[in-house]
Amino acid sequence: MDVLNLFQGIGTMFAQPANIAIARIALILLGIFMVYLGKKEILEPLIMIPMGFGMSAVNAGVLFLSATKTGTIFNDPLMSDTAGLMNILQINWLQPIYTFTFSNGLIACLVFMGIGVISDIGNVLRYPFASMLIAMCAELGSVATFPIAHAMGLSYGQAAAVSIIGGADGPMVLYTSLILAKDLFVPITIVAYLYLSLTYGGYPFLIRLLIPKDIRAIVVKTTKKDDITSGEKLAFAVIANTLLCLLFPVAAPLFVSFFLGIAIRESGMTKYIKLIEENFLYGATFFLGLMLGVLCEASTILNPTVLTLLILGMVALLLSGIGGIIGGYIVYFINGKNFNPTIGIAGVSCVPTTAKVAQKEVHNVNKYSFILQFAMGANICGVITTAILTGIYVTMIPLLK
Amino acid sequence: MSESIFIALQVYGLGFVIAMSMAVIIKVMLYLIRHFSKKATKIN
């Protein structure tokens, strides 16, 4: 018996081109390393552990589909014709998840609904101008990366999809790339999630570099005792959702998911809250991570543009971080220096990571400075502004073609 | 290149206007809700 035919995961390595075989081994090792980094909480474990697991498994589990063709029985993201899809749905075990939740953006919307349910918009309503201003400044990367990406050879759609990484919101990147750059959505989404996990480790250095210790230690004095009722929050969710859906119907699924999450939270429907938070959010995040890992098959990921995307993703998040801190400084000067510019980093909408980073950095220099409420306001506004920019991109870019 | 910069500026400008309009809407909405809920309390 031919041993390489018996152990096909190994046998296929000899049948494939050398670069694919080497990439497979590298991705298997990378997957295992990602699980380790997730376990150590250096990268976000909720995404990284299933993603790393999927990545190592899909690159190991390659088999001979015919005498000349190799593949897996995990998932085929490139299958588009109806007959082939119906056939493959009965073979590939993750194909139903991909076809029915991934390729139509449903999984992004479920995650977004979960984010809505865990978001308290009280601080957005309490400090709307400062929060929105900071959040818009923190979108610097989402727009400044666009011309850079185009100059590096990406199409407008691809440039917009990679620029949205600057918004630091995974579901938004997934949604934009599915609509505007379907051919690159796998590498763009993977780059986005890899970098989003790194914000927790990278942004503290940016804060320390751009904000002197004495300014970081500022205690924000507030005399405002403004209780926002759940009815007011609910009213805002309904009005904002309706207005944004009116303006950008293409991004309506995202808006509806987020604001519906908020509406359910503020309506106090505990059974729905529990359902969305414990089942939808964690279920969707788990399958998102696993599916992203499975999509990292060597033959799919070996795309010459991946290096460009890695650079652009980094540029987008760096610019957004800098923009957020600039926004923090603007509010600091407008408020007569009664504001902590560190809050600016929370405008980058990686809920609630960047708000926690801001509070932690402030706490390190002054134990009596509590900025979390302002940071959460900017953080939630960051989600809203990223959704707005996503809406503008997905509406505007197809009109340019 | 200049066209892509122009597109980026358009996206940012439009986004900025919408975001700040939402801040205005929040203020107006809170004012109206509180104004009318006060009136309702007085009538009761």
Tab-separated table of C-alpha atoms in Angstrom:
chain	number	residue	atom	x	y	z
A	1	MET	CA	0.000	0.000	0.000
A	2	ASP	CA	1.209	3.501	-0.848
A	3	VAL	CA	1.839	5.171	2.516
A	4	LEU	CA	1.413	8.671	1.030
A	5	ASN	CA	-2.040	7.684	-0.198
A	6	LEU	CA	-2.934	6.334	3.211
A	7	PHE	CA	-1.838	9.474	5.079
A	8	GLN	CA	-3.098	11.981	2.552
A	9	GLY	CA	-2.438	15.097	4.649
A	10	ILE	CA	1.263	14.330	4.246
A	11	GLY	CA	0.944	12.774	0.779
A	12	THR	CA	-0.643	15.890	-0.715
A	13	MET	CA	2.375	17.952	0.331
A	14	PHE	CA	4.459	16.024	-2.180
A	15	ALA	CA	1.821	16.365	-4.885
A	16	GLN	CA	1.421	20.148	-4.463
A	17	PRO	CA	3.828	22.871	-5.664
A	18	ALA	CA	6.661	23.451	-3.185
A	19	ASN	CA	5.517	26.972	-2.241
A	20	ILE	CA	2.049	25.710	-1.278
A	21	ALA	CA	3.506	22.832	0.757
A	22	ILE	CA	5.861	25.208	2.612
A	23	ALA	CA	3.006	27.687	3.203
A	24	ARG	CA	0.884	24.840	4.612
A	25	ILE	CA	3.563	23.895	7.121
A	26	ALA	CA	4.063	27.577	8.064
A	27	LEU	CA	0.308	28.071	8.549
A	28	ILE	CA	0.005	24.902	10.670
A	29	LEU	CA	2.746	26.255	12.950
A	30	LEU	CA	1.218	29.748	12.934
A	31	GLY	CA	-2.166	28.281	13.907
A	32	ILE	CA	-0.649	26.425	16.848
A	33	PHE	CA	1.220	29.599	17.862
A	34	MET	CA	-2.029	31.612	17.712
A	35	VAL	CA	-3.724	29.151	20.074
A	36	TYR	CA	-0.766	29.615	22.439
A	37	LEU	CA	-0.978	33.441	22.183
A	38	GLY	CA	-4.727	33.252	22.788
A	39	LYS	CA	-4.255	31.068	25.842
A	40	LYS	CA	-1.685	33.512	27.209
A	41	GLU	CA	-4.182	36.355	26.438
A	42	ILE	CA	-1.556	38.192	24.391
A	43	LEU	CA	-4.103	38.042	21.546
A	44	GLU	CA	-7.888	37.985	22.013
A	45	PRO	CA	-8.608	34.335	23.017
A	46	LEU	CA	-12.270	34.374	21.938
A	47	ILE	CA	-11.179	34.765	18.316
A	48	MET	CA	-7.610	33.470	18.309
A	49	ILE	CA	-8.140	30.022	19.826
A	50	PRO	CA	-10.827	28.843	17.352
A	51	MET	CA	-9.035	30.675	14.517
A	52	GLY	CA	-5.640	29.123	15.239
A	53	PHE	CA	-7.272	25.728	15.642
A	54	GLY	CA	-9.081	26.043	12.313
A	55	MET	CA	-5.953	27.336	10.571
A	56	SER	CA	-3.741	24.426	11.636
A	57	ALA	CA	-6.487	21.851	10.986
A	58	VAL	CA	-7.407	23.032	7.481
A	59	ASN	CA	-3.790	23.102	6.336
A	60	ALA	CA	-3.112	19.675	7.781
A	61	GLY	CA	-6.310	18.063	6.512
A	62	VAL	CA	-5.738	18.343	2.758
A	63	LEU	CA	-6.696	15.248	0.784
A	64	PHE	CA	-6.877	13.994	-2.808
A	65	LEU	CA	-10.324	14.904	-4.159
A	66	SER	CA	-9.444	13.237	-7.476
A	67	ALA	CA	-6.300	11.919	-9.130
A	68	THR	CA	-5.110	15.435	-9.930
A	69	LYS	CA	-7.000	17.667	-7.511
A	70	THR	CA	-6.328	18.329	-3.843
A	71	GLY	CA	-8.634	20.061	-1.362
A	72	THR	CA	-10.360	19.761	2.003
A	73	ILE	CA	-13.791	18.763	3.252
A	74	PHE	CA	-14.012	21.881	5.421
A	75	ASN	CA	-15.283	24.632	3.171
A	76	ASP	CA	-15.007	26.026	-0.362
A	77	PRO	CA	-15.301	29.831	-0.301
A	78	LEU	CA	-14.925	30.164	-4.070
A	79	MET	CA	-17.896	27.988	-5.009
A	80	SER	CA	-20.583	30.206	-6.501
A	81	ASP	CA	-22.692	28.277	-9.050
A	82	THR	CA	-25.951	26.970	-7.617
A	83	ALA	CA	-25.668	23.304	-8.659
A	84	GLY	CA	-22.106	23.009	-7.385
A	85	LEU	CA	-23.064	24.737	-4.160
A	86	MET	CA	-26.003	22.383	-3.520
A	87	ASN	CA	-23.649	19.461	-4.023
A	88	ILE	CA	-20.861	20.788	-1.861
A	89	LEU	CA	-23.231	21.757	0.974
A	90	GLN	CA	-23.681	18.038	1.537
A	91	ILE	CA	-19.955	17.322	1.648
A	92	ASN	CA	-18.088	20.161	3.362
A	93	TRP	CA	-18.928	20.256	7.048
A	94	LEU	CA	-18.520	24.025	7.495
A	95	GLN	CA	-20.044	24.972	4.122
A	96	PRO	CA	-23.546	25.594	5.588
A	97	ILE	CA	-22.088	28.061	8.124
A	98	TYR	CA	-20.124	29.838	5.401
A	99	THR	CA	-22.908	29.932	2.803
A	100	PHE	CA	-25.796	30.833	5.107
A	101	THR	CA	-24.092	33.146	7.620
A	102	PHE	CA	-20.749	34.310	6.299
A	103	SER	CA	-21.073	35.182	2.641
A	104	ASN	CA	-24.242	37.232	3.245
A	105	GLY	CA	-22.849	39.125	6.262
A	106	LEU	CA	-25.305	37.585	8.773
A	107	ILE	CA	-22.522	36.594	11.165
A	108	ALA	CA	-21.202	40.196	11.192
A	109	CYS	CA	-24.714	41.430	11.991
A	110	LEU	CA	-25.115	38.913	14.839
A	111	VAL	CA	-21.839	40.053	16.397
A	112	PHE	CA	-22.934	43.651	15.931
A	113	MET	CA	-26.294	42.929	17.603
A	114	GLY	CA	-24.382	41.480	20.531
A	115	ILE	CA	-22.212	44.597	20.719
A	116	GLY	CA	-25.419	46.660	20.790
A	117	VAL	CA	-26.780	44.613	23.699
A	118	ILE	CA	-23.620	45.107	25.784
A	119	SER	CA	-23.265	48.829	24.955
A	120	ASP	CA	-24.524	51.469	27.349
A	121	ILE	CA	-25.143	54.599	25.291
A	122	GLY	CA	-25.786	56.757	28.358
A	123	ASN	CA	-22.431	58.490	27.996
A	124	VAL	CA	-23.016	59.102	24.299
A	125	LEU	CA	-26.195	61.005	25.185
A	126	ARG	CA	-24.498	62.781	28.101
A	127	TYR	CA	-21.496	64.052	26.086
A	128	PRO	CA	-22.595	63.832	22.436
A	129	PHE	CA	-20.403	66.551	20.896
A	130	ALA	CA	-17.124	65.639	22.593
A	131	SER	CA	-17.723	61.906	21.998
A	132	MET	CA	-18.650	62.324	18.323
A	133	LEU	CA	-15.750	64.730	17.698
A	134	ILE	CA	-13.231	62.311	19.208
A	135	ALA	CA	-14.756	59.371	17.327
A	136	MET	CA	-14.560	61.214	14.015
A	137	CYS	CA	-10.919	62.149	14.661
A	138	ALA	CA	-10.261	58.490	15.422
A	139	GLU	CA	-11.534	57.634	11.942
A	140	LEU	CA	-8.405	59.227	10.469
A	141	GLY	CA	-7.036	55.815	9.507
A	142	SER	CA	-10.343	54.786	7.888
A	143	VAL	CA	-10.030	57.565	5.330
A	144	ALA	CA	-6.319	58.468	5.119
A	145	THR	CA	-5.451	54.842	4.268
A	146	PHE	CA	-7.792	54.939	1.256
A	147	PRO	CA	-5.553	57.005	-1.097
A	148	ILE	CA	-2.446	55.183	0.178
A	149	ALA	CA	-4.048	51.815	-0.604
A	150	HIS	CA	-5.120	53.006	-4.038
A	151	ALA	CA	-1.609	54.292	-4.739
A	152	MET	CA	-0.294	50.836	-3.783
A	153	GLY	CA	-2.336	49.280	-6.556
A	154	LEU	CA	-5.630	48.305	-4.903
A	155	SER	CA	-8.959	49.071	-6.565
A	156	TYR	CA	-11.308	51.579	-4.909
A	157	GLY	CA	-13.406	48.757	-3.416
A	158	GLN	CA	-10.378	46.938	-2.035
A	159	ALA	CA	-8.887	50.208	-0.762
A	160	ALA	CA	-12.131	51.067	1.055
A	161	ALA	CA	-12.364	47.585	2.587
A	162	VAL	CA	-8.808	47.688	3.927
A	163	SER	CA	-9.214	51.304	5.110
A	164	ILE	CA	-12.145	50.319	7.337
A	165	ILE	CA	-9.633	48.334	9.427
A	166	GLY	CA	-8.850	51.808	10.852
A	167	GLY	CA	-12.313	51.782	12.408
A	168	ALA	CA	-11.119	48.774	14.455
A	169	ASP	CA	-14.441	47.021	14.193
A	170	GLY	CA	-14.219	43.442	12.928
A	171	PRO	CA	-17.830	42.978	11.774
A	172	MET	CA	-17.601	46.231	9.798
A	173	VAL	CA	-14.438	45.101	7.978
A	174	LEU	CA	-16.110	41.783	7.199
A	175	TYR	CA	-19.232	43.507	5.892
A	176	THR	CA	-17.356	46.087	3.782
A	177	SER	CA	-15.001	43.559	2.237
A	178	LEU	CA	-17.898	41.195	1.420
A	179	ILE	CA	-19.643	43.975	-0.482
A	180	LEU	CA	-16.705	45.839	-2.018
A	181	ALA	CA	-13.837	43.359	-2.288
A	182	LYS	CA	-15.190	39.825	-2.278
A	183	ASP	CA	-11.999	38.503	-3.893
A	184	LEU	CA	-9.887	39.813	-1.013
A	185	PHE	CA	-12.295	39.477	1.870
A	186	VAL	CA	-10.502	36.487	3.386
A	187	PRO	CA	-7.047	38.101	3.725
A	188	ILE	CA	-8.513	41.534	4.631
A	189	THR	CA	-10.658	40.081	7.441
A	190	ILE	CA	-7.819	37.946	8.755
A	191	VAL	CA	-5.420	40.920	8.773
A	192	ALA	CA	-8.101	42.998	10.526
A	193	TYR	CA	-8.716	40.455	13.292
A	194	LEU	CA	-5.000	39.839	13.801
A	195	TYR	CA	-4.350	43.546	14.248
A	196	LEU	CA	-7.457	44.208	16.351
A	197	SER	CA	-6.108	41.685	18.822
A	198	LEU	CA	-2.894	43.665	18.955
A	199	THR	CA	-4.476	47.032	19.854
A	200	TYR	CA	-4.473	46.029	23.508
A	201	GLY	CA	-0.715	45.638	23.392
A	202	GLY	CA	0.215	48.379	20.914
A	203	TYR	CA	-1.894	51.433	21.806
A	204	PRO	CA	-0.449	51.928	25.329
A	205	PHE	CA	2.922	52.695	23.685
A	206	LEU	CA	1.273	55.224	21.367
A	207	ILE	CA	-0.409	56.921	24.357
A	208	ARG	CA	2.875	57.121	26.292
A	209	LEU	CA	4.634	58.467	23.208
A	210	LEU	CA	2.133	61.222	22.410
A	211	ILE	CA	0.763	62.264	25.817
A	212	PRO	CA	3.114	63.486	28.583
A	213	LYS	CA	2.697	61.954	32.032
A	214	ASP	CA	1.331	65.124	33.671
A	215	ILE	CA	-1.418	65.457	31.050
A	216	ARG	CA	-2.238	61.751	31.280
A	217	ALA	CA	-2.768	62.224	35.017
A	218	ILE	CA	-5.473	64.903	34.592
A	219	VAL	CA	-8.650	64.343	36.595
A	220	VAL	CA	-11.667	65.476	34.569
A	221	LYS	CA	-13.869	67.622	36.806
A	222	THR	CA	-17.553	67.430	36.031
A	223	THR	CA	-20.433	69.150	37.759
A	224	LYS	CA	-22.927	67.640	35.357
A	225	LYS	CA	-25.295	65.189	37.041
A	226	ASP	CA	-27.346	64.173	34.083
A	227	ASP	CA	-29.299	60.967	34.444
A	228	ILE	CA	-30.217	59.518	31.093
A	229	THR	CA	-33.313	57.332	31.271
A	230	SER	CA	-33.727	54.074	29.387
A	231	GLY	CA	-36.641	55.674	27.508
A	232	GLU	CA	-34.319	58.393	26.184
A	233	LYS	CA	-31.750	55.822	25.112
A	234	LEU	CA	-34.443	53.785	23.382
A	235	ALA	CA	-35.755	56.891	21.602
A	236	PHE	CA	-32.247	57.682	20.354
A	237	ALA	CA	-31.741	54.109	19.108
A	238	VAL	CA	-34.990	54.229	17.117
A	239	ILE	CA	-34.362	57.706	15.656
A	240	ALA	CA	-30.678	57.104	14.806
A	241	ASN	CA	-31.467	53.727	13.228
A	242	THR	CA	-34.285	55.122	11.089
A	243	LEU	CA	-32.213	58.096	9.937
A	244	LEU	CA	-29.132	56.035	9.051
A	245	CYS	CA	-31.231	53.417	7.236
A	246	LEU	CA	-32.840	56.245	5.266
A	247	LEU	CA	-29.419	57.606	4.315
A	248	PHE	CA	-27.590	54.332	3.576
A	249	PRO	CA	-29.935	51.416	2.841
A	250	VAL	CA	-26.976	49.262	1.702
A	251	ALA	CA	-25.618	49.271	5.257
A	252	ALA	CA	-29.080	48.961	6.854
A	253	PRO	CA	-28.446	45.386	8.148
A	254	LEU	CA	-25.527	46.706	10.224
A	255	PHE	CA	-27.445	49.704	11.591
A	256	VAL	CA	-30.518	47.614	12.423
A	257	SER	CA	-28.430	44.969	14.198
A	258	PHE	CA	-26.556	47.471	16.360
A	259	PHE	CA	-29.481	49.715	17.290
A	260	LEU	CA	-31.831	46.757	17.783
A	261	GLY	CA	-29.312	45.412	20.293
A	262	ILE	CA	-29.399	48.756	22.116
A	263	ALA	CA	-33.211	48.896	21.947
A	264	ILE	CA	-33.521	45.405	23.437
A	265	ARG	CA	-31.106	46.316	26.233
A	266	GLU	CA	-32.989	49.518	27.055
A	267	SER	CA	-36.385	47.846	26.866
A	268	GLY	CA	-35.238	45.543	29.648
A	269	MET	CA	-36.303	42.361	27.877
A	270	THR	CA	-34.069	40.102	29.924
A	271	LYS	CA	-34.832	36.935	27.992
A	272	TYR	CA	-33.837	38.550	24.681
A	273	ILE	CA	-30.781	40.163	26.272
A	274	LYS	CA	-29.652	36.780	27.568
A	275	LEU	CA	-30.381	35.116	24.224
A	276	ILE	CA	-28.398	37.669	22.221
A	277	GLU	CA	-25.520	38.154	24.650
A	278	GLU	CA	-24.959	34.535	25.630
A	279	ASN	CA	-25.961	32.716	22.466
A	280	PHE	CA	-25.846	34.997	19.420
A	281	LEU	CA	-22.754	37.005	20.364
A	282	TYR	CA	-20.610	34.158	21.643
A	283	GLY	CA	-21.935	31.669	19.086
A	284	ALA	CA	-21.241	34.059	16.219
A	285	THR	CA	-17.803	35.012	17.594
A	286	PHE	CA	-16.861	31.353	17.928
A	287	PHE	CA	-17.891	30.470	14.376
A	288	LEU	CA	-16.317	33.687	13.081
A	289	GLY	CA	-12.983	32.695	14.596
A	290	LEU	CA	-13.210	29.082	13.421
A	291	MET	CA	-14.293	30.075	9.919
A	292	LEU	CA	-11.521	32.683	9.596
A	293	GLY	CA	-9.027	30.002	10.550
A	294	VAL	CA	-10.484	27.523	8.062
A	295	LEU	CA	-10.355	30.174	5.336
A	296	CYS	CA	-6.584	30.450	5.899
A	297	GLU	CA	-5.890	27.559	3.574
A	298	ALA	CA	-2.484	27.945	1.937
A	299	SER	CA	-3.832	27.976	-1.623
A	300	THR	CA	-6.381	30.700	-0.734
A	301	ILE	CA	-4.121	32.852	1.399
A	302	LEU	CA	-1.068	32.760	-0.899
A	303	ASN	CA	-2.072	35.999	-2.522
A	304	PRO	CA	0.624	38.532	-3.483
A	305	THR	CA	-1.503	41.352	-2.050
A	306	VAL	CA	-1.382	39.922	1.494
A	307	LEU	CA	1.865	41.779	2.273
A	308	THR	CA	0.302	45.041	1.038
A	309	LEU	CA	-2.728	44.373	3.247
A	310	LEU	CA	-0.516	43.704	6.267
A	311	ILE	CA	1.187	47.086	5.790
A	312	LEU	CA	-2.064	48.947	5.130
A	313	GLY	CA	-3.845	47.383	8.124
A	314	MET	CA	-1.038	48.532	10.373
A	315	VAL	CA	-1.074	52.049	8.826
A	316	ALA	CA	-4.864	52.310	9.232
A	317	LEU	CA	-4.836	51.394	12.937
A	318	LEU	CA	-1.802	53.565	13.661
A	319	LEU	CA	-3.360	56.604	11.967
A	320	SER	CA	-6.663	56.048	13.775
A	321	GLY	CA	-4.866	55.878	17.116
A	322	ILE	CA	-2.997	59.105	16.360
A	323	GLY	CA	-6.225	60.726	15.112
A	324	GLY	CA	-8.048	59.720	18.296
A	325	ILE	CA	-5.359	61.276	20.480
A	326	ILE	CA	-5.454	64.453	18.347
A	327	GLY	CA	-9.232	64.478	18.945
A	328	GLY	CA	-8.549	64.130	22.673
A	329	TYR	CA	-6.211	67.132	22.525
A	330	ILE	CA	-8.796	69.200	20.591
A	331	VAL	CA	-11.423	68.580	23.304
A	332	TYR	CA	-8.730	69.235	25.962
A	333	PHE	CA	-8.127	72.736	24.550
A	334	ILE	CA	-11.821	73.446	23.846
A	335	ASN	CA	-12.690	72.499	27.454
A	336	GLY	CA	-10.038	74.817	28.889
A	337	LYS	CA	-7.697	71.915	29.727
A	338	ASN	CA	-10.381	70.165	31.800
A	339	PHE	CA	-10.196	66.960	29.767
A	340	ASN	CA	-7.832	64.037	29.588
A	341	PRO	CA	-6.580	63.547	25.977
A	342	THR	CA	-5.949	59.863	26.719
A	343	ILE	CA	-9.716	59.415	26.272
A	344	GLY	CA	-9.065	60.081	22.573
A	345	ILE	CA	-7.692	56.579	22.010
A	346	ALA	CA	-11.112	55.195	23.010
A	347	GLY	CA	-12.556	56.813	19.874
A	348	VAL	CA	-11.038	53.862	18.027
A	349	SER	CA	-14.061	51.651	18.367
A	350	CYS	CA	-12.648	48.357	19.542
A	351	VAL	CA	-15.367	47.980	22.214
A	352	PRO	CA	-14.475	47.969	25.073
A	353	THR	CA	-10.743	47.286	24.624
A	354	THR	CA	-9.579	50.810	23.783
A	355	ALA	CA	-11.682	52.348	26.587
A	356	LYS	CA	-10.061	49.909	29.017
A	357	VAL	CA	-6.605	50.754	27.605
A	358	ALA	CA	-7.280	54.474	28.169
A	359	GLN	CA	-8.433	53.919	31.762
A	360	LYS	CA	-5.485	51.612	32.500
A	361	GLU	CA	-2.922	54.087	31.164
A	362	VAL	CA	-4.455	56.935	33.186
A	363	HIS	CA	-4.654	54.756	36.289
A	364	ASN	CA	-0.948	53.913	35.957
A	365	VAL	CA	0.005	57.583	36.454
A	366	ASN	CA	-2.858	58.727	38.701
A	367	LYS	CA	-4.882	56.293	40.796
A	368	TYR	CA	-7.567	58.927	41.421
A	369	SER	CA	-8.369	59.683	37.797
A	370	PHE	CA	-11.422	57.851	36.460
A	371	ILE	CA	-12.122	58.476	32.807
A	372	LEU	CA	-13.936	55.266	31.883
A	373	GLN	CA	-17.368	56.920	31.509
A	374	PHE	CA	-15.987	59.473	29.000
A	375	ALA	CA	-13.967	56.764	27.279
A	376	MET	CA	-17.027	54.522	26.874
A	377	GLY	CA	-18.951	57.438	25.338
A	378	ALA	CA	-16.196	57.945	22.744
A	379	ASN	CA	-15.951	54.178	22.278
A	380	ILE	CA	-19.636	53.684	21.423
A	381	CYS	CA	-19.543	56.787	19.200
A	382	GLY	CA	-16.596	55.136	17.451
A	383	VAL	CA	-18.861	52.199	16.583
A	384	ILE	CA	-21.500	54.594	15.250
A	385	THR	CA	-19.007	56.654	13.180
A	386	THR	CA	-17.397	53.507	11.747
A	387	ALA	CA	-20.873	52.289	10.765
A	388	ILE	CA	-21.511	55.675	9.128
A	389	LEU	CA	-18.238	55.542	7.160
A	390	THR	CA	-18.993	51.933	6.173
A	391	GLY	CA	-22.386	53.103	4.934
A	392	ILE	CA	-20.767	55.895	2.918
A	393	TYR	CA	-18.111	53.613	1.407
A	394	VAL	CA	-20.480	50.792	0.416
A	395	THR	CA	-22.885	53.308	-1.110
A	396	MET	CA	-20.371	55.590	-2.792
A	397	ILE	CA	-17.749	53.201	-4.196
A	398	PRO	CA	-20.099	51.196	-6.501
A	399	LEU	CA	-21.330	54.515	-7.917
A	400	LEU	CA	-17.766	55.405	-8.977
A	401	LYS	CA	-17.343	52.339	-11.203
B	1	MET	CA	-3.965	59.649	-6.657
B	2	SER	CA	-5.566	63.105	-6.440
B	3	GLU	CA	-8.963	61.562	-7.229
B	4	SER	CA	-8.595	59.037	-4.400
B	5	ILE	CA	-7.622	61.844	-1.987
B	6	PHE	CA	-10.730	63.728	-3.103
B	7	ILE	CA	-12.895	60.635	-2.481
B	8	ALA	CA	-11.344	60.215	0.988
B	9	LEU	CA	-12.063	63.863	1.789
B	10	GLN	CA	-15.641	63.475	0.572
B	11	VAL	CA	-16.142	60.368	2.724
B	12	TYR	CA	-14.665	62.073	5.779
B	13	GLY	CA	-16.559	65.330	5.221
B	14	LEU	CA	-19.875	63.558	4.789
B	15	GLY	CA	-19.164	61.333	7.787
B	16	PHE	CA	-18.259	64.346	9.923
B	17	VAL	CA	-21.452	66.200	9.005
B	18	ILE	CA	-23.634	63.151	9.737
B	19	ALA	CA	-21.853	62.411	13.046
B	20	MET	CA	-22.146	65.995	14.284
B	21	SER	CA	-25.771	66.137	13.092
B	22	MET	CA	-26.421	63.095	15.258
B	23	ALA	CA	-24.949	64.964	18.225
B	24	VAL	CA	-27.355	67.853	17.500
B	25	ILE	CA	-30.255	65.394	17.162
B	26	ILE	CA	-29.354	63.909	20.562
B	27	LYS	CA	-29.445	67.346	22.204
B	28	VAL	CA	-32.736	68.324	20.525
B	29	MET	CA	-34.296	64.932	21.302
B	30	LEU	CA	-33.309	65.076	24.976
B	31	TYR	CA	-34.637	68.655	25.212
B	32	LEU	CA	-37.969	67.722	23.616
B	33	ILE	CA	-38.443	64.550	25.681
B	34	ARG	CA	-37.708	66.387	28.942
B	35	HIS	CA	-39.787	69.418	27.966
B	36	PHE	CA	-42.877	67.371	27.161
B	37	SER	CA	-42.478	64.935	30.055
B	38	LYS	CA	-42.363	67.943	32.454
B	39	LYS	CA	-45.568	69.281	30.930
B	40	ALA	CA	-47.252	65.904	31.278
B	41	THR	CA	-46.217	65.720	34.938
B	42	LYS	CA	-47.674	69.194	35.596
B	43	ILE	CA	-51.009	68.277	33.973
B	44	ASN	CA	-51.226	65.113	36.072
